[in-house]
Short mmCIF file of C-alpha atoms and ligand atoms in Angstrom, two decimals:
data_model
loop_
_atom_site.label_atom_id
_atom_site.label_comp_id
_atom_site.label_asym_id
_atom_site.label_seq_id
_atom_site.Cartn_x
_atom_site.Cartn_y
_atom_site.Cartn_z
CA MET A 14 153.61 218.16 8.70
CA SER A 15 156.41 218.96 6.31
CA PHE A 16 157.59 215.75 5.71
CA ASP A 17 155.38 213.75 3.36
CA PRO A 18 156.33 210.40 2.21
CA ALA A 19 153.72 210.42 -0.89
CA ASN A 20 154.77 213.91 -2.73
CA ASN A 21 158.26 212.47 -1.98
CA ILE A 22 157.91 209.65 -4.24
CA GLN A 23 156.08 211.80 -6.66
CA ASP A 24 158.68 214.39 -6.96
CA LEU A 25 161.36 211.95 -8.06
CA GLN A 26 161.76 211.53 -11.46
CA TYR A 27 163.13 209.12 -14.20
CA PHE A 28 162.59 208.37 -17.89
CA GLY A 29 163.81 205.31 -19.77
CA GLU A 30 166.78 205.15 -22.39
CA PHE A 31 163.85 206.11 -25.41
CA GLY A 32 162.08 208.52 -23.44
CA GLY A 33 159.79 205.44 -22.09
CA VAL A 34 157.63 207.09 -18.89
CA ASN A 35 158.87 203.99 -16.77
CA PRO A 36 162.79 203.97 -16.35
CA SER A 37 164.04 201.01 -19.22
CA ILE A 38 164.11 197.44 -17.27
CA SER A 39 167.97 196.29 -17.37
CA ASP A 40 167.76 192.87 -18.02
CA SER A 41 171.15 191.45 -17.24
CA SER A 42 173.26 189.63 -14.93
CA THR A 43 176.61 191.37 -15.56
CA TYR A 44 177.81 195.01 -17.19
CA THR A 45 180.93 195.61 -20.11
CA PHE A 46 183.63 198.03 -19.36
CA LEU A 47 185.03 200.13 -21.81
CA SER A 48 188.20 199.58 -19.29
CA ALA A 49 190.34 197.19 -17.55
CA LYS A 50 191.04 200.06 -14.94
CA THR A 51 187.19 200.27 -14.39
CA MET A 52 186.33 197.44 -14.28
CA PHE A 53 189.20 197.62 -11.15
CA ASP A 54 187.98 200.70 -9.48
CA THR A 55 184.28 199.46 -9.64
CA PHE A 56 185.84 196.60 -7.98
CA GLU A 57 186.87 198.51 -5.20
CA GLY A 58 184.30 200.48 -5.00
CA ASN A 59 185.68 204.11 -6.40
CA ALA A 60 183.50 203.80 -9.95
CA GLU A 61 180.01 206.28 -9.42
CA GLY A 62 178.07 204.55 -11.71
CA CYS A 63 179.17 201.44 -13.27
CA TYR A 64 177.82 198.91 -12.82
CA LEU A 65 179.48 195.49 -12.31
CA TYR A 66 177.44 192.32 -11.96
CA SER A 67 173.52 192.37 -10.39
CA ARG A 68 174.07 191.07 -7.26
CA HIS A 69 175.73 194.26 -6.54
CA SER A 70 173.46 196.35 -7.74
CA THR A 71 171.55 196.82 -10.87
CA PRO A 72 170.15 199.94 -12.66
CA SER A 73 166.50 198.64 -11.86
CA ASN A 74 167.06 197.60 -8.03
CA LEU A 75 168.66 201.36 -7.73
CA TYR A 76 165.25 202.63 -8.99
CA LEU A 77 163.38 201.42 -6.96
CA GLY A 78 166.03 202.06 -3.32
CA GLN A 79 166.01 205.70 -4.54
CA ALA A 80 161.79 206.03 -4.38
CA LEU A 81 161.84 203.93 -0.98
CA ALA A 82 164.82 206.41 0.29
CA ALA A 83 162.43 209.21 -0.40
CA MET A 84 159.47 207.49 1.03
CA GLU A 85 161.45 207.02 4.61
CA GLY A 86 163.38 210.62 3.96
CA THR A 87 166.42 208.48 4.28
CA GLN A 88 170.00 208.92 1.90
CA THR A 89 169.57 205.85 0.32
CA ALA A 90 167.88 202.72 0.35
CA THR A 91 169.13 199.29 -1.10
CA VAL A 92 166.12 196.29 -1.81
CA ALA A 93 166.30 192.87 -1.46
CA ALA A 94 164.81 189.19 -2.43
CA THR A 95 162.66 189.58 0.90
CA GLY A 96 161.80 190.66 3.93
CA MET A 97 164.04 188.61 5.67
CA GLY A 98 166.81 188.66 3.07
CA ALA A 99 166.90 192.31 4.32
CA ILE A 100 166.53 192.31 7.82
CA THR A 101 169.53 189.25 7.99
CA PRO A 102 171.87 190.82 6.50
CA ALA A 103 171.05 194.75 8.43
CA LEU A 104 171.90 193.19 11.75
CA MET A 105 174.74 190.65 10.51
CA GLN A 106 176.28 193.39 9.21
CA VAL A 107 176.39 195.64 12.41
CA CYS A 108 176.81 192.63 14.75
CA GLN A 109 180.08 190.54 15.68
CA ALA A 110 180.18 187.27 17.95
CA GLY A 111 179.93 188.26 21.00
CA ASP A 112 177.59 190.67 20.65
CA HIS A 113 174.52 191.80 21.95
CA ILE A 114 170.56 193.00 20.54
CA VAL A 115 167.51 193.89 22.66
CA SER A 116 165.13 193.08 20.30
CA SER A 117 160.86 193.55 21.09
CA ARG A 118 159.06 190.25 21.68
CA THR A 119 156.16 190.88 19.48
CA ILE A 120 157.77 191.19 16.05
CA TYR A 121 157.42 188.85 12.74
CA GLY A 122 158.14 185.13 13.57
CA GLY A 123 160.47 184.51 11.35
CA THR A 124 162.71 187.60 12.53
CA TYR A 125 161.98 186.17 15.90
CA ALA A 126 163.23 182.57 15.35
CA PHE A 127 166.47 184.25 12.95
CA LEU A 128 167.30 185.75 16.15
CA LYS A 129 165.92 182.98 19.00
CA ASN A 130 167.55 179.83 17.37
CA PHE A 131 170.17 180.77 14.12
CA THR A 132 172.50 183.91 15.51
CA PRO A 133 173.30 181.99 19.43
CA LYS A 134 175.24 179.98 16.64
CA TYR A 135 177.39 183.19 15.62
CA GLY A 136 177.74 184.10 19.27
CA LEU A 137 175.03 186.49 18.96
CA GLU A 138 172.42 186.62 21.80
CA THR A 139 169.03 188.79 22.02
CA THR A 140 167.09 189.46 25.29
CA PHE A 141 163.37 189.86 23.98
CA VAL A 142 161.38 192.86 25.69
CA ASP A 143 158.08 194.49 25.79
CA ILE A 144 158.88 197.35 23.41
CA THR A 145 155.89 199.68 25.26
CA ASP A 146 158.23 199.17 28.51
CA LEU A 147 161.40 201.74 28.07
CA GLN A 148 162.27 201.02 31.62
CA GLN A 149 162.81 197.43 30.72
CA VAL A 150 164.21 198.09 27.86
CA GLU A 151 167.06 200.03 29.16
CA LYS A 152 167.65 197.56 31.45
CA ALA A 153 167.87 194.40 29.07
CA ILE A 154 171.52 197.33 27.86
CA GLN A 155 174.50 195.74 28.21
CA PRO A 156 178.27 196.59 27.47
CA ASN A 157 178.06 194.50 24.81
CA THR A 158 174.53 195.34 23.22
CA LYS A 159 174.78 196.60 19.25
CA ILE A 160 171.14 196.89 18.53
CA LEU A 161 167.76 197.65 19.36
CA TYR A 162 164.88 196.16 17.45
CA CYS A 163 161.27 196.66 16.92
CA GLU A 164 158.56 197.41 14.13
CA THR A 165 156.94 200.42 14.43
CA VAL A 166 153.87 198.27 14.65
CA SER A 167 154.27 195.32 15.67
CA ASN A 168 152.61 191.55 14.21
CA PRO A 169 150.46 190.59 15.32
CA LEU A 170 149.30 191.73 18.58
CA LEU A 171 149.68 195.74 16.81
CA GLU A 172 152.18 197.32 20.13
CA VAL A 173 153.32 200.61 19.20
CA ALA A 174 156.90 201.21 19.50
CA ASP A 175 157.81 205.37 20.53
CA ILE A 176 160.37 205.38 18.15
CA ALA A 177 161.93 209.26 19.53
CA ALA A 178 162.04 207.80 22.79
CA LEU A 179 163.90 204.65 22.01
CA SER A 180 165.94 206.60 19.87
CA ALA A 181 166.77 208.85 22.61
CA LEU A 182 167.63 205.54 24.47
CA ALA A 183 169.49 204.02 21.64
CA LYS A 184 172.04 207.43 21.36
CA LYS A 185 172.51 207.39 24.98
CA HIS A 186 174.14 204.06 24.68
CA GLY A 187 175.63 204.11 21.26
CA LEU A 188 173.12 201.62 20.22
CA TRP A 189 171.71 201.73 16.58
CA LEU A 190 167.90 201.37 16.30
CA MET A 191 166.22 199.46 14.06
CA VAL A 192 163.01 199.55 12.71
CA ASP A 193 161.00 196.83 10.72
CA ASN A 194 158.18 199.26 8.91
CA THR A 195 155.93 196.26 7.31
CA PHE A 196 153.25 197.22 8.62
CA SER A 197 153.17 201.02 8.61
CA PRO A 198 154.01 202.46 5.10
CA LEU A 199 153.26 206.25 4.77
CA SER A 200 151.94 206.07 7.78
CA ILE A 201 154.62 206.38 10.09
CA ALA A 202 158.12 207.29 9.08
CA PRO A 203 160.57 206.15 11.70
CA ALA A 204 164.05 207.80 10.51
CA GLN A 205 162.27 211.30 10.98
CA LEU A 206 161.61 210.05 14.26
CA GLY A 207 165.32 208.91 15.43
CA ALA A 208 165.94 205.36 13.80
CA ASP A 209 168.91 204.30 11.97
CA VAL A 210 167.73 202.00 9.93
CA VAL A 211 164.12 201.63 8.57
CA LEU A 212 163.69 198.08 7.12
CA HIS A 213 160.30 196.55 5.00
CA SER A 214 158.94 193.78 3.42
CA LEU A 215 158.27 194.57 0.45
CA THR A 216 156.20 191.92 0.02
CA LYS A 217 153.37 193.50 1.89
CA PHE A 218 151.63 196.80 1.62
CA ILE A 219 154.31 198.44 -0.62
CA ASN A 220 153.68 195.76 -3.92
CA GLY A 221 150.50 195.11 -2.37
CA SER A 222 149.33 192.64 -5.48
CA SER A 223 150.70 189.49 -3.44
CA ASP A 224 152.61 188.19 -6.98
CA THR A 225 156.13 188.56 -5.62
CA MET A 226 158.54 189.34 -2.16
CA GLY A 227 160.80 192.10 -1.29
CA GLY A 228 162.51 193.80 1.27
CA VAL A 229 164.38 197.06 1.39
CA ILE A 230 167.48 198.33 3.78
CA CYS A 231 167.01 202.43 3.96
CA GLY A 232 170.25 204.07 5.80
CA THR A 233 172.81 206.84 4.92
CA GLN A 234 174.62 206.16 2.11
CA GLU A 235 177.89 204.72 4.30
CA PHE A 236 175.85 201.70 5.78
CA ILE A 237 174.52 200.73 2.49
CA ASP A 238 178.05 200.98 0.72
CA GLN A 239 179.18 198.80 3.64
CA LEU A 240 176.26 196.30 3.10
CA ARG A 241 176.67 196.26 -0.25
CA ASN A 242 180.95 195.93 -0.40
CA VAL A 243 182.43 193.53 -2.35
CA ASN A 244 184.98 191.95 0.06
CA ASP A 245 182.67 192.50 3.86
CA GLY A 246 179.18 193.32 2.35
CA ALA A 247 176.22 191.10 4.03
CA CYS A 248 173.72 192.12 1.44
CA MET A 249 176.66 191.07 -1.53
CA LEU A 250 177.94 187.69 0.53
CA LEU A 251 175.07 186.40 1.38
CA GLY A 252 173.57 187.22 -2.10
CA ALA A 253 169.66 187.47 -1.18
CA SER A 254 169.64 190.57 -4.29
CA MET A 255 166.79 191.52 -5.75
CA ASP A 256 165.70 190.28 -9.57
CA SER A 257 165.38 193.53 -11.76
CA LEU A 258 162.30 192.58 -13.70
CA ARG A 259 160.26 192.43 -10.08
CA ALA A 260 162.28 195.54 -8.76
CA ALA A 261 160.50 197.34 -11.81
CA SER A 262 156.75 195.87 -11.14
CA ILE A 263 157.32 196.73 -7.08
CA LEU A 264 158.19 200.47 -8.78
CA LYS A 265 155.01 200.42 -10.48
CA ASN A 266 152.92 199.54 -7.35
CA LEU A 267 154.66 201.76 -5.25
CA ARG A 268 152.88 204.52 -7.06
CA THR A 269 149.95 203.53 -5.59
CA LEU A 270 150.10 203.61 -2.62
CA HIS A 271 149.17 206.93 -0.79
CA ILE A 272 146.06 205.73 -2.65
CA ARG A 273 145.47 201.52 -1.30
CA ILE A 274 146.65 202.69 2.04
CA LYS A 275 144.33 205.45 2.29
CA GLN A 276 141.38 202.41 1.45
CA HIS A 277 142.75 199.95 3.51
CA SER A 278 142.92 202.19 6.64
CA ALA A 279 139.17 203.73 6.22
CA ASN A 280 138.10 200.42 5.56
CA ALA A 281 139.91 198.97 8.75
CA GLN A 282 138.85 202.01 11.23
CA TYR A 283 135.67 201.30 9.53
CA LEU A 284 135.13 197.78 10.62
CA ALA A 285 137.34 198.19 14.18
CA GLU A 286 134.39 199.98 15.06
CA LYS A 287 131.55 198.04 14.17
CA PHE A 288 133.67 195.23 15.60
CA GLU A 289 133.88 196.88 18.80
CA ALA A 290 130.28 198.49 19.01
CA ASP A 291 129.57 194.60 18.69
CA GLY A 292 131.32 193.59 21.63
CA LEU A 293 134.04 191.69 19.97
CA LYS A 294 137.19 192.22 22.15
CA THR A 295 139.21 194.52 18.94
CA VAL A 296 142.84 195.44 18.93
CA TYR A 297 142.91 198.24 16.17
CA PRO A 298 145.47 201.72 16.61
CA GLY A 299 142.59 204.05 15.61
CA LEU A 300 140.06 202.91 18.47
CA GLU A 301 140.41 204.23 21.42
CA SER A 302 140.06 201.87 23.30
CA HIS A 303 144.14 200.71 21.64
CA LYS A 304 146.53 201.15 24.53
CA SER A 305 149.27 202.98 21.73
CA HIS A 306 146.08 204.75 19.95
CA LYS A 307 148.06 208.27 21.47
CA GLN A 308 151.17 207.24 20.71
CA PHE A 309 150.53 206.09 17.11
CA THR A 310 148.06 209.31 16.58
CA LYS A 311 151.19 211.27 17.63
CA MET A 312 154.14 209.79 15.04
CA MET A 313 151.51 209.63 12.62
CA HIS A 314 150.79 210.97 8.88
CA ALA A 315 147.06 212.40 9.29
CA ASP A 316 146.78 211.25 5.70
CA TYR A 317 147.35 208.25 6.03
CA GLY A 318 144.84 206.81 8.59
CA TYR A 319 145.98 204.23 11.34
CA GLY A 320 147.07 201.16 8.73
CA GLY A 321 145.27 197.85 7.21
CA MET A 322 145.64 195.71 10.19
CA LEU A 323 143.48 194.72 12.84
CA THR A 324 142.66 191.78 15.34
CA ILE A 325 139.49 190.16 16.69
CA ASP A 326 139.62 187.59 19.49
CA ALA A 327 137.16 184.93 18.33
CA GLY A 328 137.02 183.23 21.35
CA SER A 329 138.45 180.43 20.77
CA LEU A 330 140.64 178.12 18.26
CA ASP A 331 137.90 176.13 16.85
CA LYS A 332 135.37 179.63 16.44
CA ALA A 333 138.64 181.38 14.69
CA ASN A 334 138.38 178.58 12.02
CA ALA A 335 134.79 178.23 11.64
CA LEU A 336 134.91 182.26 11.05
CA MET A 337 137.49 181.92 8.91
CA GLU A 338 136.46 179.24 6.53
CA LEU A 339 132.95 180.63 6.65
CA MET A 340 133.81 184.06 5.19
CA GLN A 341 136.05 182.86 2.66
CA GLU A 342 132.99 180.36 1.14
CA ARG A 343 131.15 183.41 0.93
CA ASN A 344 134.23 185.50 -1.03
CA LEU A 345 135.06 188.11 1.90
CA GLY A 346 138.48 187.38 1.33
CA TYR A 347 141.32 184.61 2.08
CA LEU A 348 142.01 182.37 4.59
CA ALA A 349 145.73 183.25 3.93
CA VAL A 350 149.01 184.74 5.34
CA SER A 351 150.66 187.57 4.43
CA LEU A 352 148.45 191.49 4.33
CA GLY A 353 148.74 193.88 1.73
CA PHE A 354 146.66 192.47 -1.13
CA TYR A 355 143.08 194.06 -2.11
CA LYS A 356 141.29 191.23 -1.02
CA THR A 357 140.85 190.71 2.56
CA LEU A 358 143.54 188.25 4.45
CA PHE A 359 142.80 186.25 7.63
CA SER A 360 144.73 183.83 9.33
CA ALA A 361 145.29 181.89 13.39
CA PRO A 362 148.39 183.90 14.20
CA GLY A 363 148.41 181.24 16.88
CA THR A 364 148.88 178.11 14.52
CA SER A 365 150.50 179.91 11.58
CA THR A 366 152.67 183.48 11.14
CA SER A 367 153.79 183.35 15.29
CA SER A 368 153.63 179.71 15.67
CA GLU A 369 157.78 179.64 16.00
CA ILE A 370 157.06 181.50 19.16
CA PRO A 371 156.79 179.04 22.07
CA LEU A 372 153.24 178.42 23.41
CA GLU A 373 153.69 179.99 27.31
CA GLU A 374 155.45 182.81 26.36
CA GLN A 375 152.54 183.83 23.48
CA ALA A 376 150.32 183.38 26.88
CA GLN A 377 152.54 186.19 28.16
CA MET A 378 152.29 188.54 25.38
CA GLY A 379 148.49 188.37 25.26
CA LEU A 380 148.77 186.30 22.23
CA THR A 381 145.41 184.38 22.46
CA GLU A 382 144.19 181.34 20.34
CA GLY A 383 141.46 182.12 19.07
CA LEU A 384 143.64 185.62 17.45
CA ILE A 385 141.85 186.24 14.23
CA ARG A 386 144.38 188.48 12.18
CA PHE A 387 142.69 190.72 9.10
CA SER A 388 144.40 192.41 6.38
CA ILE A 389 141.28 194.19 5.39
CA GLY A 390 141.11 194.34 1.76
CA LEU A 391 140.43 197.47 -0.97
CA ASP A 392 136.88 196.78 -0.46
CA ASN A 393 134.77 199.74 -2.41
CA ASP A 394 131.28 198.99 -0.01
CA ILE A 395 132.28 198.25 3.02
CA GLU A 396 129.23 198.42 4.69
CA ARG A 397 127.98 195.34 3.17
CA THR A 398 131.32 194.10 3.55
CA TYR A 399 130.72 194.16 7.51
CA GLN A 400 127.11 193.05 6.70
CA MET A 401 128.18 189.94 5.27
CA MET A 402 131.18 189.31 8.17
CA HIS A 403 128.51 190.13 10.84
CA ASP A 404 126.09 187.31 9.51
CA CYS A 405 128.63 185.02 9.40
CA MET A 406 129.79 186.04 12.97
CA LYS A 407 126.32 185.10 14.28
CA GLU A 408 126.26 182.15 12.13
CA VAL A 409 129.53 180.42 14.08
CA GLY A 410 128.96 181.68 17.47
CA VAL A 411 131.48 184.70 18.09
CA LEU A 412 128.69 187.07 18.66
C1 PLP R 507 156.67 189.39 6.39
C2 PLP R 507 157.27 190.29 7.16
C3 PLP R 507 158.84 190.20 7.02
C4 PLP R 507 159.56 189.50 5.94
O1 PLP R 507 159.14 189.58 4.99
P1 PLP R 507 159.22 188.30 4.14
O2 PLP R 507 158.86 189.04 2.30
O3 PLP R 507 158.23 187.43 3.86
O4 PLP R 507 161.03 187.95 3.60
C5 PLP R 507 159.10 190.75 8.06
N1 PLP R 507 158.54 191.77 8.38
C6 PLP R 507 157.23 191.76 8.56
C7 PLP R 507 155.99 192.75 9.77
C8 PLP R 507 156.31 191.00 7.91
O5 PLP R 507 155.26 191.25 8.03
#
């Protein structure tokens, strides 16, 4: 494959103002102008290279945005304070009262709650569908539909969206295809498969050290300019702007993302194969038993593997909780939400990150109460980790 996201990041070159190998951090909320005319032009959006106020943009934020645009192969990108701070303005910029969204039903709990509970107050309705059923997706499209929304690899069930087919549907009906790629950075590049907008929570794998939050919207220059417009831009007006110090630190972590993703993927593949061989119900896109294994394989950049996320079914919530508590006690990881940390993180989505989804809907989509979601860490000796996890599973009766 000729598109290599890690090469694209590597090939960018920036220097600090004193020749530093890291760009200087712009630690200012406001910027001076040499002339009043330039200030006016900047407010009108016509002064390329001028900064006005840090809610709009900052040099540090632009560096990070540029690197993430290179990673996804979009014209440009704008960063935000959190993943939700990127997703919500992207959706709201495109829609107005009376519009409609078709969304995958297996999406991040916060995004689900936003579309289900929040946007209807403003006259924006959403139909939730099984994104792997293209007929169902097309049937849900209405004359007022504006956006087709999904996650490349869904949270927490790891369903894989056929981005190229969804893009064809979106084009046929004149819709925007917006894809949250948080679970599969580097492995899959949705814009290369036809997505119009690619979103990430940088809080997860991309930053990778669970020390900050962040988000990004990758898209065309025209769309990103709209989002930042001082008069009607959702990023500018809703105000979830990233701080420059954070942008600088995330940019530094982004440089090792390719190395980390390879290790997360290799470790998750190893554990998934072992768990499945032990007879556990294991969901991981790198397993041939996964219903979207072929789809993922078709879309992926082979160097980066099937990602760091897997789930197992412990059989009941009590067993899931006992297993997670014991694994934490043995220092195999932390009982915590979120993902992409160097240590393994585990949680039971039904009672945590997906608790926004009503129980009967959870059951419908296959989200059982004994489900444990793992974000597999960067463990150097994954065989040892497996042995220790196996012992825990025996002790609590999961095996
Ligand atoms: C965490 C997450 C989000 C939200 O990101 P925040 O940084 O927590 O605001 C959105 N989508 C997915 C898939 C996520 O995992």
